[in-house]
Short mmCIF file of C-alpha atoms in Angstrom, two decimals:
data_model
loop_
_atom_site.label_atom_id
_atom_site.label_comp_id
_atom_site.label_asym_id
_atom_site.label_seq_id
_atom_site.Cartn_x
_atom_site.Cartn_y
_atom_site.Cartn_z
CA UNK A 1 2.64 -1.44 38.84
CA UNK A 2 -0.91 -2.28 39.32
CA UNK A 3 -3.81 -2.56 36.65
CA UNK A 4 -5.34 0.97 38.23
CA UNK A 5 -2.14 2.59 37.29
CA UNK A 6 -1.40 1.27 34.15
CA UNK A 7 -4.72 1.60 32.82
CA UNK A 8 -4.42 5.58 33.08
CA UNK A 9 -1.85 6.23 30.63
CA UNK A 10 -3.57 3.30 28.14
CA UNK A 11 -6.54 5.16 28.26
CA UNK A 12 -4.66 8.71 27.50
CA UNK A 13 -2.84 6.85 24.46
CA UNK A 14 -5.93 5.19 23.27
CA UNK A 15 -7.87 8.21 23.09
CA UNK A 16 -5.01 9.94 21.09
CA UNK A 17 -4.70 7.71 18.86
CA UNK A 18 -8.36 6.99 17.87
CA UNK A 19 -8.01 10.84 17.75
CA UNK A 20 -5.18 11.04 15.27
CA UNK A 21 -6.64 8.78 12.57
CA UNK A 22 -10.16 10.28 13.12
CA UNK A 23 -8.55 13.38 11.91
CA UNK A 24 -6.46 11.70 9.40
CA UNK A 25 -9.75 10.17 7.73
CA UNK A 26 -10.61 14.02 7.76
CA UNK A 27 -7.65 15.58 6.38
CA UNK A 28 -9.06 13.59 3.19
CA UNK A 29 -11.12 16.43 2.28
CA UNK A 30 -7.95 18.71 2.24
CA UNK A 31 -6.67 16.75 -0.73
CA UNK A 32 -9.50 17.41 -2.72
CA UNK A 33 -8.99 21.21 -2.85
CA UNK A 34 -7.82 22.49 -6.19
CA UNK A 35 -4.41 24.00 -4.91
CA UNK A 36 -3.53 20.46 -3.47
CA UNK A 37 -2.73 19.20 -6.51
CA UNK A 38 -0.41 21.95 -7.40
CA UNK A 39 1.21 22.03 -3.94
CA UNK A 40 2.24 18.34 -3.37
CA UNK A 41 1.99 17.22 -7.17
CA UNK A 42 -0.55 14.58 -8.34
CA UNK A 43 0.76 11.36 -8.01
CA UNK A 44 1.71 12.26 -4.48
CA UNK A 45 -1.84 13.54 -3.50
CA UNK A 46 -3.40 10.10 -4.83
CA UNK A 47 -0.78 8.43 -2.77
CA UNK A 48 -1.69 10.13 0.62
CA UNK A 49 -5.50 10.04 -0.64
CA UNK A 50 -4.71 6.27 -0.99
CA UNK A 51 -2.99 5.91 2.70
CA UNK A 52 -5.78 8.24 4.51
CA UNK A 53 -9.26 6.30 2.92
CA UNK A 54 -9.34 3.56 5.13
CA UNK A 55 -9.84 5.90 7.97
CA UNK A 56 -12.20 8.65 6.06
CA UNK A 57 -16.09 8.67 7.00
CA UNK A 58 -16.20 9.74 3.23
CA UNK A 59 -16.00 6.37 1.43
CA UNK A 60 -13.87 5.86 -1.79
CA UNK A 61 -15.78 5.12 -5.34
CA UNK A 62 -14.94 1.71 -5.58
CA UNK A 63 -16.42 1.27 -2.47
CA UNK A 64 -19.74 2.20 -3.67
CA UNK A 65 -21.80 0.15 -5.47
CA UNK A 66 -22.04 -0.26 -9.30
CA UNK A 67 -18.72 1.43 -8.95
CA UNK A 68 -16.75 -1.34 -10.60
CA UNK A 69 -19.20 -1.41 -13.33
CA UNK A 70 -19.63 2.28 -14.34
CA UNK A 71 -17.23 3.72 -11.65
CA UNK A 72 -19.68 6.08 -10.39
CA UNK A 73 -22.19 5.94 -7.60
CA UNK A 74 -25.31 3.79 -8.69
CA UNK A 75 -28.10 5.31 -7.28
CA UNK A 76 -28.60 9.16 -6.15
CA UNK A 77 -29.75 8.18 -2.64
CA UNK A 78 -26.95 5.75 -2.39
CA UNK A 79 -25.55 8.82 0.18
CA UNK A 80 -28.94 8.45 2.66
CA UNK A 81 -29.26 4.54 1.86
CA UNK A 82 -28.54 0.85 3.84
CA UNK A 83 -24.98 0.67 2.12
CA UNK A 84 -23.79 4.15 3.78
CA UNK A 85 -25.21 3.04 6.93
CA UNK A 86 -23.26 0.13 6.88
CA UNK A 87 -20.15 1.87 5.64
CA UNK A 88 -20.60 4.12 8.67
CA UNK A 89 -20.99 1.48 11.25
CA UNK A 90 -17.93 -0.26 9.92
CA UNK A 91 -16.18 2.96 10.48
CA UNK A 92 -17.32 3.50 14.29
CA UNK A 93 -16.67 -0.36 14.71
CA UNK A 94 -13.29 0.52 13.45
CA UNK A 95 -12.25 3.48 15.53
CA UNK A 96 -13.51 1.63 18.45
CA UNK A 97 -11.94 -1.17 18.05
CA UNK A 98 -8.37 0.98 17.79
CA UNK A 99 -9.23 2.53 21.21
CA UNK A 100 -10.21 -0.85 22.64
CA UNK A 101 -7.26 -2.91 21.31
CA UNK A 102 -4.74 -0.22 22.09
CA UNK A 103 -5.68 -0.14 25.80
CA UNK A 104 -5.59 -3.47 26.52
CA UNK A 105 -2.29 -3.77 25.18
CA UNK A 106 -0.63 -0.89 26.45
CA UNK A 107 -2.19 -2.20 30.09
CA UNK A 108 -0.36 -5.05 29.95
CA UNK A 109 2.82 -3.65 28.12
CA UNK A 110 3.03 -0.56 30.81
CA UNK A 111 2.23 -2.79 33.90
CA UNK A 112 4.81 -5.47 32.92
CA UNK A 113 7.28 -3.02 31.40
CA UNK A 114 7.04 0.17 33.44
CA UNK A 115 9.19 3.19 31.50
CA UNK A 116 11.71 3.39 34.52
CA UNK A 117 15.04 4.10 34.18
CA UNK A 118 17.06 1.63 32.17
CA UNK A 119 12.99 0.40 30.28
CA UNK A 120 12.12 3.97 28.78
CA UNK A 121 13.36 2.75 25.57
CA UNK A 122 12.26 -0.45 25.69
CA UNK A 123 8.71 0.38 26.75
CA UNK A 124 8.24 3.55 23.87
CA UNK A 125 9.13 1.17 20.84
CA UNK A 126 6.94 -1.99 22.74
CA UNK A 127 4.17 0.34 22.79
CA UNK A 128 4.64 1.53 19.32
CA UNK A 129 4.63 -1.53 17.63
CA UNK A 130 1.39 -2.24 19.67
CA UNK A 131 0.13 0.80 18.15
CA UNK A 132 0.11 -1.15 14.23
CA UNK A 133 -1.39 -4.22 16.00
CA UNK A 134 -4.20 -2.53 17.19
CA UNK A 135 -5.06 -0.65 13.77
CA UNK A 136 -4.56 -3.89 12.31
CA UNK A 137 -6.81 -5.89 14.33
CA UNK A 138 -8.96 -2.54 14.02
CA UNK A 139 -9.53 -2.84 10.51
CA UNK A 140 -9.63 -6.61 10.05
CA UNK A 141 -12.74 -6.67 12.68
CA UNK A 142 -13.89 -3.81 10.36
CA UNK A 143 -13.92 -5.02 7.50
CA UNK A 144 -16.53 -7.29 6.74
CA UNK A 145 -19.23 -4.14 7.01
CA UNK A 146 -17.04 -2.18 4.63
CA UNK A 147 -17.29 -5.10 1.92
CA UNK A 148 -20.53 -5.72 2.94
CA UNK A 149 -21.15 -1.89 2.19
CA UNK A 150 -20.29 -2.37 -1.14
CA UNK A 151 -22.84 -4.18 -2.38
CA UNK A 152 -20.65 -7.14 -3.12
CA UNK A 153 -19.98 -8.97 0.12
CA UNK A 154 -20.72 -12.53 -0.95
CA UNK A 155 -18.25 -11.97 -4.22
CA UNK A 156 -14.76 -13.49 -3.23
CA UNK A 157 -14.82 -12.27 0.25
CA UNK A 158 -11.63 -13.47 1.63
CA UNK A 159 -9.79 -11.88 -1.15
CA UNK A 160 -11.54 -8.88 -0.81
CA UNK A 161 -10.83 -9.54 3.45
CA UNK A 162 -7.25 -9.33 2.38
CA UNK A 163 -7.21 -6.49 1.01
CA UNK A 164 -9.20 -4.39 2.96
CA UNK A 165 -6.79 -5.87 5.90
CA UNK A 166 -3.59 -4.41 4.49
CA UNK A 167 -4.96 -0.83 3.71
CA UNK A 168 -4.21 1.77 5.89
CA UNK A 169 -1.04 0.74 8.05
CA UNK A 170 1.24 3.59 6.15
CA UNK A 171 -0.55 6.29 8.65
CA UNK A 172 -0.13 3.90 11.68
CA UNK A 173 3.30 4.20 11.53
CA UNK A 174 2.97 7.86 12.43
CA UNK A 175 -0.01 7.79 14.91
CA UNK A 176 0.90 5.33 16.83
CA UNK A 177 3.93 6.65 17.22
CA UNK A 178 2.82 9.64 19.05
CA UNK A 179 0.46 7.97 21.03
CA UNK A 180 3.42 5.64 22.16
CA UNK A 181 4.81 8.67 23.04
CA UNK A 182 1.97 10.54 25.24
CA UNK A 183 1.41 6.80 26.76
CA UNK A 184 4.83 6.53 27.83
CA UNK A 185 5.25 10.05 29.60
CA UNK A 186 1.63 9.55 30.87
CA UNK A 187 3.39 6.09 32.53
CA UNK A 188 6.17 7.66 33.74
CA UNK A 189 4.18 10.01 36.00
CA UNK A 190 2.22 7.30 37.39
CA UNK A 191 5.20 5.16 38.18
CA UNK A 192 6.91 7.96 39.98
CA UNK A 193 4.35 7.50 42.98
CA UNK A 194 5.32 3.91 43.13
CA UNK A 195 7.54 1.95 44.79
CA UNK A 196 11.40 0.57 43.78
CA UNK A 197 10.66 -2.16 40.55
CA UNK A 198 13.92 -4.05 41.00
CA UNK A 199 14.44 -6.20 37.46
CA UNK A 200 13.77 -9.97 36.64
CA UNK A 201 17.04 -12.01 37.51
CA UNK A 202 17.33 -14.69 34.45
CA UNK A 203 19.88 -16.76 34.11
CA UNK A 204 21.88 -15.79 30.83
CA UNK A 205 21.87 -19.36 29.47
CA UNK A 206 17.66 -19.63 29.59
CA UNK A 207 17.31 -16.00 28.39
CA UNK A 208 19.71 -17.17 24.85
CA UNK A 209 17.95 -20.50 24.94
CA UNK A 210 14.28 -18.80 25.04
CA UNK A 211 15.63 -16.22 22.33
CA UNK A 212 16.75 -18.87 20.02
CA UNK A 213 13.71 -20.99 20.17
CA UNK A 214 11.52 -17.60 19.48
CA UNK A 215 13.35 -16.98 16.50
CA UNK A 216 13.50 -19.83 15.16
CA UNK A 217 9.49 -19.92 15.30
CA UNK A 218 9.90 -16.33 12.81
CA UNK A 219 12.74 -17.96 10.63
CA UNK A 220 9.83 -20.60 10.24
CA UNK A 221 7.62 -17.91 8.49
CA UNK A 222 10.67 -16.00 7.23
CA UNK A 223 12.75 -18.29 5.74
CA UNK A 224 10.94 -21.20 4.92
CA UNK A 225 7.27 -20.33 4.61
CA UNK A 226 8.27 -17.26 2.52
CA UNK A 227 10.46 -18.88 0.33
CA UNK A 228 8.64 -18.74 -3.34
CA UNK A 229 7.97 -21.54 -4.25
CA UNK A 230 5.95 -22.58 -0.72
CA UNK A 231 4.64 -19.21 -0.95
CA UNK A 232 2.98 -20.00 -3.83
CA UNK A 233 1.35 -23.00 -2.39
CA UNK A 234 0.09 -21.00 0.21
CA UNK A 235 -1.04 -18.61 -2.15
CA UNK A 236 -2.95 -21.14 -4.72
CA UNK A 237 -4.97 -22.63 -1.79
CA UNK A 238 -8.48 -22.61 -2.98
CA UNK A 239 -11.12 -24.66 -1.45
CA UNK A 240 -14.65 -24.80 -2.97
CA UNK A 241 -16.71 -23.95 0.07
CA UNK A 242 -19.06 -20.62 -1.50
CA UNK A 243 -18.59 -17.41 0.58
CA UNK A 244 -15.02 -18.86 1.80
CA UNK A 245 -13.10 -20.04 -1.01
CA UNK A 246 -10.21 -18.36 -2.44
CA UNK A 247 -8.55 -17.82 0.77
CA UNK A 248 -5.08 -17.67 -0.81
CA UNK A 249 -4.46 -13.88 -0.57
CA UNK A 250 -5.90 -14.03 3.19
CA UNK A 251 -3.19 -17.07 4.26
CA UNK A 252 -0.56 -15.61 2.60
CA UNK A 253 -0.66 -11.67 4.35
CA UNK A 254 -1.06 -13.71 8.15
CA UNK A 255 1.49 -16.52 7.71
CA UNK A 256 4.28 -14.97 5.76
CA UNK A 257 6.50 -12.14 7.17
CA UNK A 258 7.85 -11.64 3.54
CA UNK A 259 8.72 -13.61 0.03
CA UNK A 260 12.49 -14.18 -1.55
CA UNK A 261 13.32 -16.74 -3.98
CA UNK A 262 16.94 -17.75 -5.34
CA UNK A 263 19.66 -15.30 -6.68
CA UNK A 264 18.58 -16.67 -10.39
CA UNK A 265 18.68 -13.71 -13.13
CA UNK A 266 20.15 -11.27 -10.30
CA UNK A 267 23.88 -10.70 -8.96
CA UNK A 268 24.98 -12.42 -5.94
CA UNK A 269 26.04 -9.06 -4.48
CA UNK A 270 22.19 -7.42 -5.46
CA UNK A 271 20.82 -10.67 -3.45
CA UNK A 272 23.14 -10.87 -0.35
CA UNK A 273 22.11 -6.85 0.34
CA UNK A 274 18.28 -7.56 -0.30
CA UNK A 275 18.23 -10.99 2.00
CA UNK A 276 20.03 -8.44 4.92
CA UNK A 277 16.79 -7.07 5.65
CA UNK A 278 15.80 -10.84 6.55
CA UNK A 279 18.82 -11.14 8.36
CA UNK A 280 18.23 -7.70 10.56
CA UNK A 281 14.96 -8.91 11.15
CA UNK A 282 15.56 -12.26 12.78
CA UNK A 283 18.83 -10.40 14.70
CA UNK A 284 16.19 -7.60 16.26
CA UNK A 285 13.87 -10.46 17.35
CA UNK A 286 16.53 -12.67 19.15
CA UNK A 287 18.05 -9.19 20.60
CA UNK A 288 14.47 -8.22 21.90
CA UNK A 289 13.55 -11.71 23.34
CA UNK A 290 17.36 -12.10 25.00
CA UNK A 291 16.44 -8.70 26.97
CA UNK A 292 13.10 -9.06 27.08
CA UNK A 293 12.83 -11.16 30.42
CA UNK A 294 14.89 -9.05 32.51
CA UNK A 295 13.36 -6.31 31.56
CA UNK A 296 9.59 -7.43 31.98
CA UNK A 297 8.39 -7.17 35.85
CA UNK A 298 7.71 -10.87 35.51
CA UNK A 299 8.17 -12.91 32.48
CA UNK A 300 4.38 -14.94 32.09
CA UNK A 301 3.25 -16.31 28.97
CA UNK A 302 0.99 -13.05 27.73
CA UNK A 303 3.47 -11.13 28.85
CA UNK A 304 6.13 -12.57 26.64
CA UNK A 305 3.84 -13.08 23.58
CA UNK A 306 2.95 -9.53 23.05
CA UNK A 307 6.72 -8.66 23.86
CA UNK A 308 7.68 -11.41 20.86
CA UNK A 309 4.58 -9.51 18.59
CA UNK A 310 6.26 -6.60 19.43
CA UNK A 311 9.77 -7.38 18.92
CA UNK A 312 8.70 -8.75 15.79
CA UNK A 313 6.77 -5.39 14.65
CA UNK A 314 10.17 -3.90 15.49
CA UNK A 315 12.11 -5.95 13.04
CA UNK A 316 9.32 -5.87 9.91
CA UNK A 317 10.12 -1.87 10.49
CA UNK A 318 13.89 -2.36 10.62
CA UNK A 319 14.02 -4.41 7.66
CA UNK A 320 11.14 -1.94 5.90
CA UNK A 321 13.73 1.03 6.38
CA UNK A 322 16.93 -1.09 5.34
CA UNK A 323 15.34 -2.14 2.26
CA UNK A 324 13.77 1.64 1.77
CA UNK A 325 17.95 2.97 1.86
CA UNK A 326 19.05 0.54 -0.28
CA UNK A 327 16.29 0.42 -2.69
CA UNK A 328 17.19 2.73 -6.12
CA UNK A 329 14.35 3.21 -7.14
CA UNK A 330 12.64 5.11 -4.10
CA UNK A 331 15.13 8.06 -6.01
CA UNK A 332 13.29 7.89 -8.87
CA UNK A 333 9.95 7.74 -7.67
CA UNK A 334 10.21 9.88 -4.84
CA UNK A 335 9.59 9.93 -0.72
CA UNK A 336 6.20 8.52 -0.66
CA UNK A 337 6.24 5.84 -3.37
CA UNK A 338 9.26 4.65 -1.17
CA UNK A 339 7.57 4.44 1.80
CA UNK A 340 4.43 2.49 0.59
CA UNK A 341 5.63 -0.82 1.62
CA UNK A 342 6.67 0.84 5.42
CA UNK A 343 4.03 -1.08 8.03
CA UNK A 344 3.31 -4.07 6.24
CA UNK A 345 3.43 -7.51 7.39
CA UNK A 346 1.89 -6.77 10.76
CA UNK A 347 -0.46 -9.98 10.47
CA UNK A 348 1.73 -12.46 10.02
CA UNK A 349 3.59 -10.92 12.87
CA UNK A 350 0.70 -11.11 15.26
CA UNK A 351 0.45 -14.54 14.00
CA UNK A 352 3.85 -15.70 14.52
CA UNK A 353 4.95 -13.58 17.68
CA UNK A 354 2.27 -14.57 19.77
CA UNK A 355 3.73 -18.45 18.99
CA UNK A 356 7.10 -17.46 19.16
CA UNK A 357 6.27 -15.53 22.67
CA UNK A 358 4.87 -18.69 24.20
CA UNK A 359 7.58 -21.03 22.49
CA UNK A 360 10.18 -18.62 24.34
CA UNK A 361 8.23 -18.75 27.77
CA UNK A 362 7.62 -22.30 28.10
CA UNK A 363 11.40 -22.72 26.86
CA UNK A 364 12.66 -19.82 29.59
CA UNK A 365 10.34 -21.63 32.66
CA UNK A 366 11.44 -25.11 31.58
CA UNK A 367 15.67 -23.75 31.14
CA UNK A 368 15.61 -21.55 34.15
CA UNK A 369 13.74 -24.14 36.47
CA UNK A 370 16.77 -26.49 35.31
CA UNK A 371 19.22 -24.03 36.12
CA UNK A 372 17.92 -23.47 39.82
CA UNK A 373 17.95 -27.17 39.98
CA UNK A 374 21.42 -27.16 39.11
CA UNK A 375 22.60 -24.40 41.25
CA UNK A 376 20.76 -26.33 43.89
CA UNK A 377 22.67 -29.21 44.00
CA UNK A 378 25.69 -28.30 43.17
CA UNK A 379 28.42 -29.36 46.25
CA UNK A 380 28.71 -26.19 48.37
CA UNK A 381 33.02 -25.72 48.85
CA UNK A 382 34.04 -24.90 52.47
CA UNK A 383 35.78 -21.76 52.20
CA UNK A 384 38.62 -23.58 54.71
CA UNK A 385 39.47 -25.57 52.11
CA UNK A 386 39.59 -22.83 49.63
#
């Protein structure tokens, strides 16, 4: 598929989903009516109010400064001032940066993994999970104007990076889900004027070999970089360097894909179902990267990292939803409390699938050039003689 072809059903995708979350930072108003409350309950309405913020043009109270202090608005004309000019610019930088960051993903995802027969699948979830990536990346080039718009920018701003960072994914799940979905039946119309896209050939033993070595790049983050008591070495780095110290929180949320420690004070049986969710993870990123090259048009280096981002998007979900069934307490507390947890870890997933991508194309080129070689000069048997 060319880049003219793939580009149209980007662009459709992009637009709908900078158009979903516009109007999902809008709906905010709609929680503030006085039958909202009575409707949905409070705690849930200061859930979704929590969930929708990041994308309102209306910003939050702690936002605003002297907020933290007296926890109103400082100033009457803080409405018509600098800071809500800033607060709006970080907001257009934001929704642009969805639409930009979405289409040149789904470009490459659509042109190397056209939604023919026997990709559909693959391509709707690949697209998907490149749906979180770009909000993530959306709000993390964001946010320095929305700290900045708080009148407390130079105040522990990598902390304060962090958090910003991992606010707003819950809604992502959603929205980029439906753009995944227009994208994909926007691709399929352009690929029907195209011509046959016969799939990769990769020989079995390089495709396991590249899988492996990918996953063993998450299991590095997974297993060993999450594991408490390195976690918290990670977390308790804290250089003195001014407006970047503290950067703890920030290293933590894009190197580790989640955080377990022994079975100490807790039943074996308790553990072994809560470390599954680890274990489905790492078993839907080897699954994805084993199919991956065949399915891909041509297996190049960027074209295999944002698969392995993907693929690991795929499994944070998968484990996300595991832990959300098995979890008692999401009973208790109800649907939404339950879900709160549902899109996280996207940064360290960027961060480690865009490794674990190249890891698994340089090992795929380097096994499968071996294997020709191989095949090559292996002695050809007469068929007389057979």
């Amino acid at each position: 598929m060319t880049y003219r072809r793939a580009a149209i059903p980007a662009l459709v995708g992009g637009v709908l989903l900078t158009a979903l979350l516009w109007w999902v930072g809008a709906s905010v108003h709609a929680l503030h009516l006085p039958g909202a409350t009575n409707v949905i309950g409070g705690p849930a309405t200061a859930e979704l109010e929590h969930w929708l913020t990041p994308w309102s043009y209306d910003p939050p109270s702690s936002a605003q400064p002297g907020a933290e202090a007296s926890g109103g608005i400082e100033g009457a004309d803080w409405m018509d001032g600098a800071y809500f000019a800033m607060y709006t610019t970080g907001l257009q930088i934001r929704f642009g940066a969805v639409f930009a960051f979405f289409v040149f993903g789904a470009i490459l995802l659509v042109r190397r993994l056209p939604p023919v027969r026997g990709r559909r699948t693959a391509t709707l979830l690949a697209v998907w999970a490149w749906g979180l990536v770009a909000g993530t990346l959306a709000v993390t080039v964001s946010a320095p104007w929305l700290i900045a718009a708080g009148g407390h920018g130079s105040f522990r701003f990598l902390a304060r990076l962090a958090g910003v960072i991992s606010s707003g994914r819950q809604v992502l799940v959603v929205t980029a889900l439906v753009a995944a979905v227009v994208t994909v039946l926007a691709a399929r119309v352009a690929v029907d004027g195209s011509g046959p896209l016969p799939p990769e050939v990769v020989p079995v033993r390089a495709a396991r070999l590249a899988a492996t070595v990918g996953t063993a790049v998450i299991a590095l983050s997974l297993v060993v970089l999450s594991y408490q008591p390195v976690a918290a070495a990670v977390q308790q780095v804290s250089p003195n360097v001014g407006l970047f110290a503290e950067p703890g929180d920030l290293l933590r949320q894009w190197l580790l894909l989640g955080a377990w420690s022994g079975p100490a004070g807790t039943p074996l049986g308790d553990w072994l179902l809560y470390r599954a969710a680890d274990v489905l993870l790492l078993a839907v990123v080897w699954w994805a990267l084993r199919r991956l090259p065949g399915l891909l048009t041509r297996a190049t280096v960027p074209a295999m990292a944002v698969g392995a981002v993907c693929a690991t998007v795929l499994g944070l979900l998968a484990s996300q939803l595991l832990r959300m069934a098995t979890d008692g307490t999401g009973l208790r507390w109800g649907l939404l409390h339950m879900s709160a947890e549902l899109g996280g870890g996207v940064p360290a997933a960027l961060t480690w699938g865009l490794v674990a991508g190249a890891a698994a194309a340089v090992t795929l080129r380097m096994a499968g050039g071996r294997t020709k070689t191989a095949d090559a000069n292996a002695p050809v048997q007469d068929p007389a003689q057979g």
